[in-house]
CSV table of C-alpha atoms in Angstrom, one decimal:
chain,number,residue,atom,x,y,z
F,1,MET,CA,103.8,131.8,93.0
F,2,GLY,CA,106.0,134.8,91.9
F,3,MET,CA,103.1,137.3,92.3
F,4,PHE,CA,102.3,135.8,95.7
F,5,ILE,CA,105.8,136.3,96.9
F,6,LEU,CA,105.9,139.9,95.5
F,7,ARG,CA,102.6,140.8,97.2
F,8,ARG,CA,103.7,139.3,100.5
F,9,THR,CA,107.0,141.1,100.3
F,10,GLY,CA,105.2,144.4,99.7
F,11,VAL,CA,103.0,143.8,102.7
F,12,MET,CA,106.0,142.8,104.7
F,13,LEU,CA,107.9,146.1,103.8
F,14,LEU,CA,104.9,148.2,104.6
F,15,THR,CA,104.4,146.4,108.0
F,16,ALA,CA,108.1,146.8,108.7
F,17,ILE,CA,107.9,150.6,108.2
F,18,CYS,CA,104.9,150.9,110.4
F,19,LEU,CA,106.3,148.8,113.2
F,20,THR,CA,109.7,150.5,113.1
F,21,PHE,CA,108.0,153.9,113.2
F,22,ILE,CA,106.0,152.8,116.3
F,23,VAL,CA,109.2,151.5,118.0
F,24,PHE,CA,111.0,154.7,117.1
F,25,ILE,CA,108.3,156.8,118.7
F,26,MET,CA,108.2,154.7,121.8
F,27,THR,CA,111.9,154.7,122.4
F,28,ASN,CA,112.2,158.4,121.7
F,29,LEU,CA,109.6,159.5,124.3
F,30,TYR,CA,110.7,162.4,126.4
F,31,PRO,CA,111.3,160.5,129.6
F,32,ASN,CA,113.7,158.2,127.7
F,33,LEU,CA,115.5,161.2,126.1
F,34,GLU,CA,115.7,162.9,129.5
F,35,LYS,CA,117.3,159.8,131.0
F,36,LEU,CA,119.7,159.6,128.1
F,37,ALA,CA,120.8,163.2,128.6
F,38,LYS,CA,121.4,162.6,132.3
F,39,ASN,CA,123.3,159.4,131.6
F,40,GLU,CA,125.5,161.2,129.1
F,41,GLY,CA,125.8,164.4,131.2
F,42,ASN,CA,125.1,164.1,134.9
F,43,PHE,CA,122.1,163.2,137.0
F,44,ARG,CA,121.9,166.7,138.6
F,45,MET,CA,121.1,168.4,135.3
F,46,SER,CA,118.3,170.9,135.5
F,47,ASP,CA,115.3,170.8,133.1
F,48,ALA,CA,116.8,173.6,131.1
F,49,GLU,CA,120.2,171.8,130.8
F,50,VAL,CA,118.4,168.7,129.6
F,51,ALA,CA,116.5,170.6,127.0
F,52,SER,CA,119.7,172.3,125.8
F,53,PHE,CA,121.5,168.9,125.6
F,54,LEU,CA,118.7,167.4,123.5
F,55,SER,CA,118.3,170.5,121.3
F,56,ASN,CA,122.1,170.6,120.6
F,57,ARG,CA,121.9,167.0,119.4
F,58,GLY,CA,118.9,167.2,117.2
F,59,TYR,CA,116.4,165.3,119.4
F,60,THR,CA,113.8,168.1,119.4
F,61,GLN,CA,113.4,168.5,115.6
F,62,GLY,CA,110.2,166.5,115.6
F,63,LYS,CA,109.6,162.8,115.7
F,64,LEU,CA,108.7,162.4,112.0
F,65,HIS,CA,111.8,164.3,111.0
F,66,ASN,CA,114.0,162.4,113.4
F,67,TYR,CA,112.6,159.1,112.0
F,68,GLY,CA,113.4,160.2,108.5
F,69,GLU,CA,117.0,160.9,109.6
F,70,TRP,CA,117.3,157.6,111.4
F,71,LEU,CA,115.8,155.7,108.4
F,72,GLY,CA,118.2,157.5,106.1
F,73,VAL,CA,115.7,159.3,103.8
F,74,LEU,CA,116.5,162.7,105.2
F,75,PRO,CA,120.0,164.2,105.6
F,76,GLY,CA,121.5,164.0,109.1
F,77,TYR,CA,121.3,167.2,111.2
F,78,VAL,CA,124.1,169.7,111.6
F,79,ILE,CA,123.4,172.0,114.5
F,80,GLU,CA,125.5,174.7,116.1
F,81,GLY,CA,124.5,174.4,119.7
F,82,ILE,CA,124.0,177.0,122.4
F,83,ASP,CA,127.4,176.0,123.8
F,84,GLY,CA,129.0,177.1,120.5
F,85,LYS,CA,129.9,173.6,119.4
F,86,THR,CA,128.7,172.3,116.0
F,87,ARG,CA,127.5,168.7,116.1
F,88,GLY,CA,126.1,166.3,113.5
F,89,ARG,CA,124.1,163.1,113.5
F,90,CYS,CA,126.5,161.6,110.9
F,91,SER,CA,129.4,162.2,113.4
F,92,ASN,CA,127.7,160.2,116.1
F,93,HIS,CA,126.1,163.3,117.6
F,94,GLY,CA,129.5,164.8,118.2
F,95,ALA,CA,131.9,167.2,116.5
F,96,ILE,CA,131.7,167.3,112.7
F,97,LEU,CA,134.1,164.9,111.0
F,98,GLU,CA,135.7,165.7,107.7
F,99,ASN,CA,134.6,162.4,106.1
F,100,ALA,CA,131.1,162.4,107.5
F,101,ASN,CA,128.3,161.5,105.1
F,102,GLU,CA,125.2,163.7,104.5
F,103,TYR,CA,122.9,160.7,104.9
F,104,CYS,CA,123.6,158.3,107.7
F,105,GLY,CA,120.5,156.2,108.5
F,106,VAL,CA,119.6,152.5,108.5
F,107,LEU,CA,119.3,152.4,104.7
F,108,GLN,CA,123.0,153.5,104.5
F,109,GLY,CA,124.0,150.9,107.0
F,110,HIS,CA,124.5,153.4,109.8
F,111,TRP,CA,122.7,152.2,113.0
F,112,GLY,CA,124.1,154.8,115.3
F,113,PHE,CA,126.5,154.7,118.2
F,114,SER,CA,126.0,152.8,121.5
F,115,SER,CA,126.0,155.1,124.5
F,116,ARG,CA,126.5,152.0,126.7
F,117,PHE,CA,129.3,150.2,124.9
F,118,LYS,CA,130.8,153.1,123.1
F,119,GLU,CA,130.9,151.2,119.8
F,120,PRO,CA,129.0,151.3,116.5
F,121,VAL,CA,125.6,149.7,117.0
F,122,SER,CA,126.0,147.6,113.8
F,123,GLN,CA,129.1,146.0,115.1
F,124,ILE,CA,127.5,145.1,118.4
F,125,VAL,CA,124.4,143.7,116.7
F,126,VAL,CA,126.3,141.6,114.2
F,127,THR,CA,128.6,140.1,116.9
F,128,ARG,CA,125.8,139.3,119.4
F,129,LEU,CA,123.4,138.1,116.7
F,130,GLY,CA,126.0,135.7,115.5
F,131,LEU,CA,126.4,134.2,119.0
F,132,THR,CA,122.7,133.8,119.5
F,133,GLY,CA,122.5,132.4,116.0
F,134,LYS,CA,124.9,129.7,117.0
F,135,LEU,CA,122.8,128.9,120.1
F,136,MET,CA,119.6,128.9,118.0
F,137,PHE,CA,121.1,126.5,115.5
F,138,TRP,CA,121.9,123.8,118.0
F,139,VAL,CA,118.6,124.4,119.8
F,140,LEU,CA,116.7,123.7,116.5
F,141,MET,CA,118.9,120.7,115.8
F,142,VAL,CA,117.8,119.2,119.1
F,143,MET,CA,114.3,120.5,119.3
F,144,ILE,CA,112.8,119.8,115.9
F,145,PRO,CA,113.7,116.1,115.3
F,146,SER,CA,112.9,115.2,118.9
F,147,ALA,CA,109.5,117.1,118.9
F,148,LEU,CA,108.4,115.6,115.6
F,149,MET,CA,109.3,112.1,116.5
F,150,ILE,CA,107.5,112.4,119.9
F,151,GLY,CA,104.4,114.0,118.2
F,152,VAL,CA,104.3,111.4,115.4
F,153,PHE,CA,104.6,108.4,117.7
F,154,ALA,CA,102.0,109.8,120.1
F,155,GLY,CA,99.5,110.6,117.3
F,156,MET,CA,99.9,107.3,115.4
F,157,ARG,CA,97.8,105.5,118.0
F,158,GLU,CA,95.6,108.0,119.8
F,159,GLY,CA,94.7,107.0,123.3
F,160,SER,CA,97.3,104.3,123.6
F,161,ARG,CA,99.6,104.0,126.6
F,162,LEU,CA,102.5,105.4,124.5
F,163,ASP,CA,100.3,108.4,123.5
F,164,ARG,CA,99.4,109.1,127.1
F,165,SER,CA,103.0,108.8,128.3
F,166,LEU,CA,104.5,111.0,125.6
F,167,SER,CA,101.7,113.6,125.8
F,168,SER,CA,102.1,113.9,129.6
F,169,GLY,CA,105.8,114.4,129.1
F,170,ALA,CA,105.2,117.1,126.5
F,171,ILE,CA,102.7,118.9,128.7
F,172,LEU,CA,105.2,118.8,131.6
F,173,THR,CA,108.0,120.3,129.6
F,174,THR,CA,105.8,123.0,128.2
F,175,ALA,CA,104.5,123.9,131.7
F,176,THR,CA,108.1,124.3,133.0
F,177,PRO,CA,109.5,127.8,132.3
F,178,GLU,CA,113.1,128.1,131.1
F,179,TYR,CA,114.3,129.8,134.3
F,180,VAL,CA,113.0,126.8,136.3
F,181,SER,CA,114.5,124.1,134.1
F,182,GLY,CA,117.7,126.1,133.8
F,183,VAL,CA,118.2,126.3,137.6
F,184,ILE,CA,117.3,122.6,137.9
F,185,PHE,CA,119.9,121.6,135.2
F,186,ILE,CA,122.6,123.8,136.9
F,187,ALA,CA,121.8,122.2,140.3
F,188,ILE,CA,121.9,118.7,139.0
F,189,PHE,CA,124.8,118.7,136.5
F,190,THR,CA,127.2,121.1,138.2
F,191,SER,CA,126.7,120.1,141.9
F,192,SER,CA,129.5,118.1,143.4
F,193,ALA,CA,127.2,117.0,146.2
F,194,VAL,CA,125.5,114.5,143.9
F,195,GLY,CA,128.6,113.5,142.1
F,196,LEU,CA,127.5,114.7,138.7
F,197,LYS,CA,130.0,117.6,138.1
F,198,TRP,CA,130.2,116.8,134.4
F,199,PHE,CA,129.7,120.3,133.0
F,200,LYS,CA,132.7,122.3,134.3
F,201,GLY,CA,132.7,124.8,131.5
F,202,SER,CA,130.6,128.0,131.6
F,203,ALA,CA,128.4,129.2,128.8
F,204,THR,CA,130.5,132.4,128.7
F,205,SER,CA,133.4,130.3,127.3
F,206,ALA,CA,131.0,128.9,124.7
F,207,MET,CA,131.0,132.3,123.0
F,208,ASP,CA,134.6,131.6,121.8
F,209,HIS,CA,134.6,127.8,121.7
F,210,ALA,CA,131.4,125.7,122.2
F,211,THR,CA,131.9,122.3,123.7
F,212,LEU,CA,129.6,119.7,125.3
F,213,GLU,CA,130.6,120.9,128.7
F,214,ASN,CA,129.8,124.6,128.2
F,215,PHE,CA,127.0,124.6,125.7
F,216,LEU,CA,124.7,121.6,126.4
F,217,LEU,CA,122.9,123.1,129.4
F,218,PRO,CA,121.7,126.3,127.7
F,219,VAL,CA,120.7,124.3,124.6
F,220,LEU,CA,118.7,121.8,126.6
F,221,THR,CA,117.1,124.5,128.7
F,222,ILE,CA,115.7,126.3,125.6
F,223,ALA,CA,114.9,123.2,123.6
F,224,LEU,CA,113.0,121.5,126.4
F,225,TYR,CA,110.2,124.0,126.3
F,226,GLY,CA,109.9,124.1,122.5
F,227,ILE,CA,110.0,120.3,122.3
F,228,GLY,CA,106.8,120.0,124.3
F,229,TYR,CA,104.9,122.7,122.4
F,230,ILE,CA,105.8,121.4,118.9
F,231,ALA,CA,105.3,117.7,120.0
F,232,ARG,CA,101.7,118.5,121.2
F,233,MET,CA,100.9,120.3,117.9
F,234,THR,CA,102.4,117.4,115.9
F,235,ARG,CA,100.5,114.9,117.9
F,236,ALA,CA,97.1,116.7,117.4
F,237,SER,CA,97.8,117.0,113.7
F,238,MET,CA,98.8,113.4,113.3
F,239,ALA,CA,95.9,112.1,115.3
F,240,GLU,CA,93.5,114.1,113.1
F,241,VAL,CA,95.1,112.8,109.9
F,242,MET,CA,94.9,109.2,111.1
F,243,THR,CA,91.1,109.5,111.3
F,244,ALA,CA,90.8,110.8,107.8
F,245,GLN,CA,88.7,108.9,105.2
F,246,TYR,CA,91.6,108.2,102.9
F,247,ILE,CA,93.6,106.6,105.8
F,248,ARG,CA,90.6,104.4,106.6
F,249,THR,CA,90.4,103.4,103.0
F,250,ALA,CA,94.1,102.5,102.8
F,251,ARG,CA,93.6,100.3,105.9
F,252,LEU,CA,90.7,98.5,104.3
F,253,LYS,CA,92.7,97.9,101.2
F,254,GLY,CA,95.4,96.1,103.3
F,255,VAL,CA,98.1,98.7,103.1
F,256,SER,CA,100.6,98.2,105.9
F,257,PHE,CA,100.5,100.5,108.9
F,258,ALA,CA,104.1,101.7,108.3
F,259,ASN,CA,103.3,102.6,104.7
F,260,ILE,CA,100.1,104.4,105.7
F,261,VAL,CA,102.1,106.5,108.2
F,262,LEU,CA,105.2,107.2,106.0
F,263,LYS,CA,103.6,107.6,102.6
F,264,HIS,CA,100.1,109.0,103.3
F,265,ALA,CA,99.8,110.5,106.8
F,266,LEU,CA,103.1,112.1,107.6
F,267,ARG,CA,103.2,114.8,105.0
F,268,ASN,CA,99.7,116.1,105.8
F,269,ALA,CA,100.4,115.8,109.5
F,270,LEU,CA,103.5,118.1,109.2
F,271,ILE,CA,101.6,121.1,107.7
F,272,ALA,CA,100.5,122.5,111.0
F,273,PRO,CA,103.8,121.8,112.9
F,274,PHE,CA,105.8,123.5,110.1
F,275,THR,CA,104.0,126.8,110.9
F,276,VAL,CA,104.6,126.3,114.6
F,277,ILE,CA,108.3,125.6,114.0
F,278,MET,CA,108.7,128.8,112.0
F,279,LEU,CA,107.0,130.7,114.8
F,280,GLN,CA,109.7,129.4,117.2
F,281,ILE,CA,112.5,131.3,115.4
F,282,PRO,CA,111.3,134.8,116.6
F,283,TRP,CA,110.6,133.3,120.0
F,284,LEU,CA,114.2,131.9,120.1
F,285,LEU,CA,115.7,135.2,119.0
F,286,ASN,CA,113.9,137.3,121.7
F,287,GLY,CA,112.9,134.6,124.2
F,288,VAL,CA,116.4,133.5,125.0
F,289,VAL,CA,116.8,136.6,127.2
F,290,ILE,CA,116.3,134.7,130.5
F,291,VAL,CA,118.5,131.8,129.5
F,292,GLU,CA,121.4,134.1,128.2
F,293,VAL,CA,121.3,136.1,131.5
F,294,LEU,CA,121.0,132.9,133.6
F,295,PHE,CA,124.0,131.3,131.9
F,296,ASN,CA,125.8,134.6,131.2
F,297,PHE,CA,125.9,133.9,127.5
F,298,LYS,CA,126.3,137.4,126.0
F,299,GLY,CA,124.2,137.1,122.9
F,300,PHE,CA,121.3,139.0,121.3
F,301,GLY,CA,119.0,138.6,124.3
F,302,TRP,CA,121.7,139.8,126.7
F,303,VAL,CA,122.3,142.9,124.5
F,304,LEU,CA,118.5,143.6,124.6
F,305,VAL,CA,118.6,143.6,128.4
F,306,GLN,CA,121.7,145.9,128.4
F,307,ALA,CA,120.1,148.3,125.9
F,308,ALA,CA,116.8,148.6,127.8
F,309,SER,CA,118.3,148.8,131.3
F,310,ASN,CA,120.9,151.5,130.2
F,311,ASN,CA,118.4,153.4,128.0
F,312,ASP,CA,120.8,153.0,125.0
F,313,ILE,CA,118.3,154.3,122.4
F,314,ASP,CA,120.3,153.6,119.2
F,315,LEU,CA,121.1,150.1,120.3
F,316,LEU,CA,117.5,149.4,121.5
F,317,LEU,CA,116.2,150.6,118.2
F,318,ALA,CA,118.5,148.3,116.3
F,319,VAL,CA,117.6,145.3,118.4
F,320,SER,CA,113.9,146.0,118.0
F,321,VAL,CA,114.2,146.4,114.2
F,322,VAL,CA,116.1,143.1,113.9
F,323,GLY,CA,113.3,141.4,115.9
F,324,VAL,CA,110.7,142.9,113.6
F,325,VAL,CA,112.5,141.8,110.5
F,326,VAL,CA,113.0,138.3,111.7
F,327,VAL,CA,109.3,137.9,112.6
F,328,LEU,CA,108.2,139.2,109.2
F,329,LEU,CA,110.7,137.0,107.3
F,330,THR,CA,109.7,133.9,109.2
F,331,GLN,CA,106.1,134.6,108.4
F,332,LEU,CA,106.9,134.9,104.7
F,333,ILE,CA,108.8,131.7,104.7
F,334,SER,CA,106.0,130.0,106.6
F,335,ASP,CA,103.4,131.1,104.1
F,336,ILE,CA,105.5,129.9,101.1
F,337,GLY,CA,106.3,126.6,102.8
F,338,TYR,CA,102.6,126.1,103.6
F,339,VAL,CA,101.8,126.4,100.0
F,340,PHE,CA,104.4,123.8,99.0
F,341,LEU,CA,103.3,121.4,101.7
F,342,ASN,CA,99.6,121.7,101.0
F,343,PRO,CA,99.0,121.4,97.2
F,344,ARG,CA,95.2,121.9,97.7
F,345,ILE,CA,95.8,125.6,98.2
F,346,ARG,CA,95.3,127.7,95.1
F,347,ILE,CA,96.7,131.2,94.8
F,348,SER,CA,94.3,133.6,93.0
């Protein structure tokens, strides 16, 4: 198991480096840099002024060199610009600070400075990631138990009326996008016309203090889609296990149906849903964009929209890297958990 984890970790680190390099190249394409220059300067800048702006701030040194600076394996630039001012990367692309470090990349914990929020990127990411983490936690608390129970009950007796009812409900929730269910929930639960004005609080206030009134609607909106997807996978896995030879043998020996389900079928039936559940975490992290914008909950997804729409390169890079790391970590946890759940797997 130890060698397996080490190998998977090595592959994960190599994949992370490759993916972050691709993201870095894509976000630092010249059209993006040109837009950054005009946002920081003025939109009437000529091509020569744009080139001077970028050159003075180290953006034209070469993509590989800039990536090394951003990663923190190369020292940050110090350039005396055409305008006579000396700037450095470790001084947030501004005038040289006396206490500035020589290396100031991701490995040193320096994620850059947001051109949109005028704050350190690391501070923004930690704050907004914490808010989305709170949202994700309650979504998982609602989504996982509900989906597993629906899937298990539907798969226990394949083809029964209960199976058809629960499966139809799961398909309906999966087919309903978050922006549709969110608008429906807002219309129903906040409309005074139907007398159901129960949720007076807004999701914006939930950033400081989450209550039933201001947090339930975004949680339900996100969880509803995931419940249907996980429930269908659980139902298919449970139905397959219930037709296995060892289950038929247990029935012929007179083992009660409850014991067959709880002691023999359930563990094997949860192997496939476990992988699906782990895949929901990256989806929750990046897929909450619509819900956070819809309910004005300023979390990680909201920051992603702000970074992309305002061409905030340092912030966009940080958000992308966090997404890559979360995907890779969940994949590693999924692989390890799969081994524990399925003892038939042997690691060579």
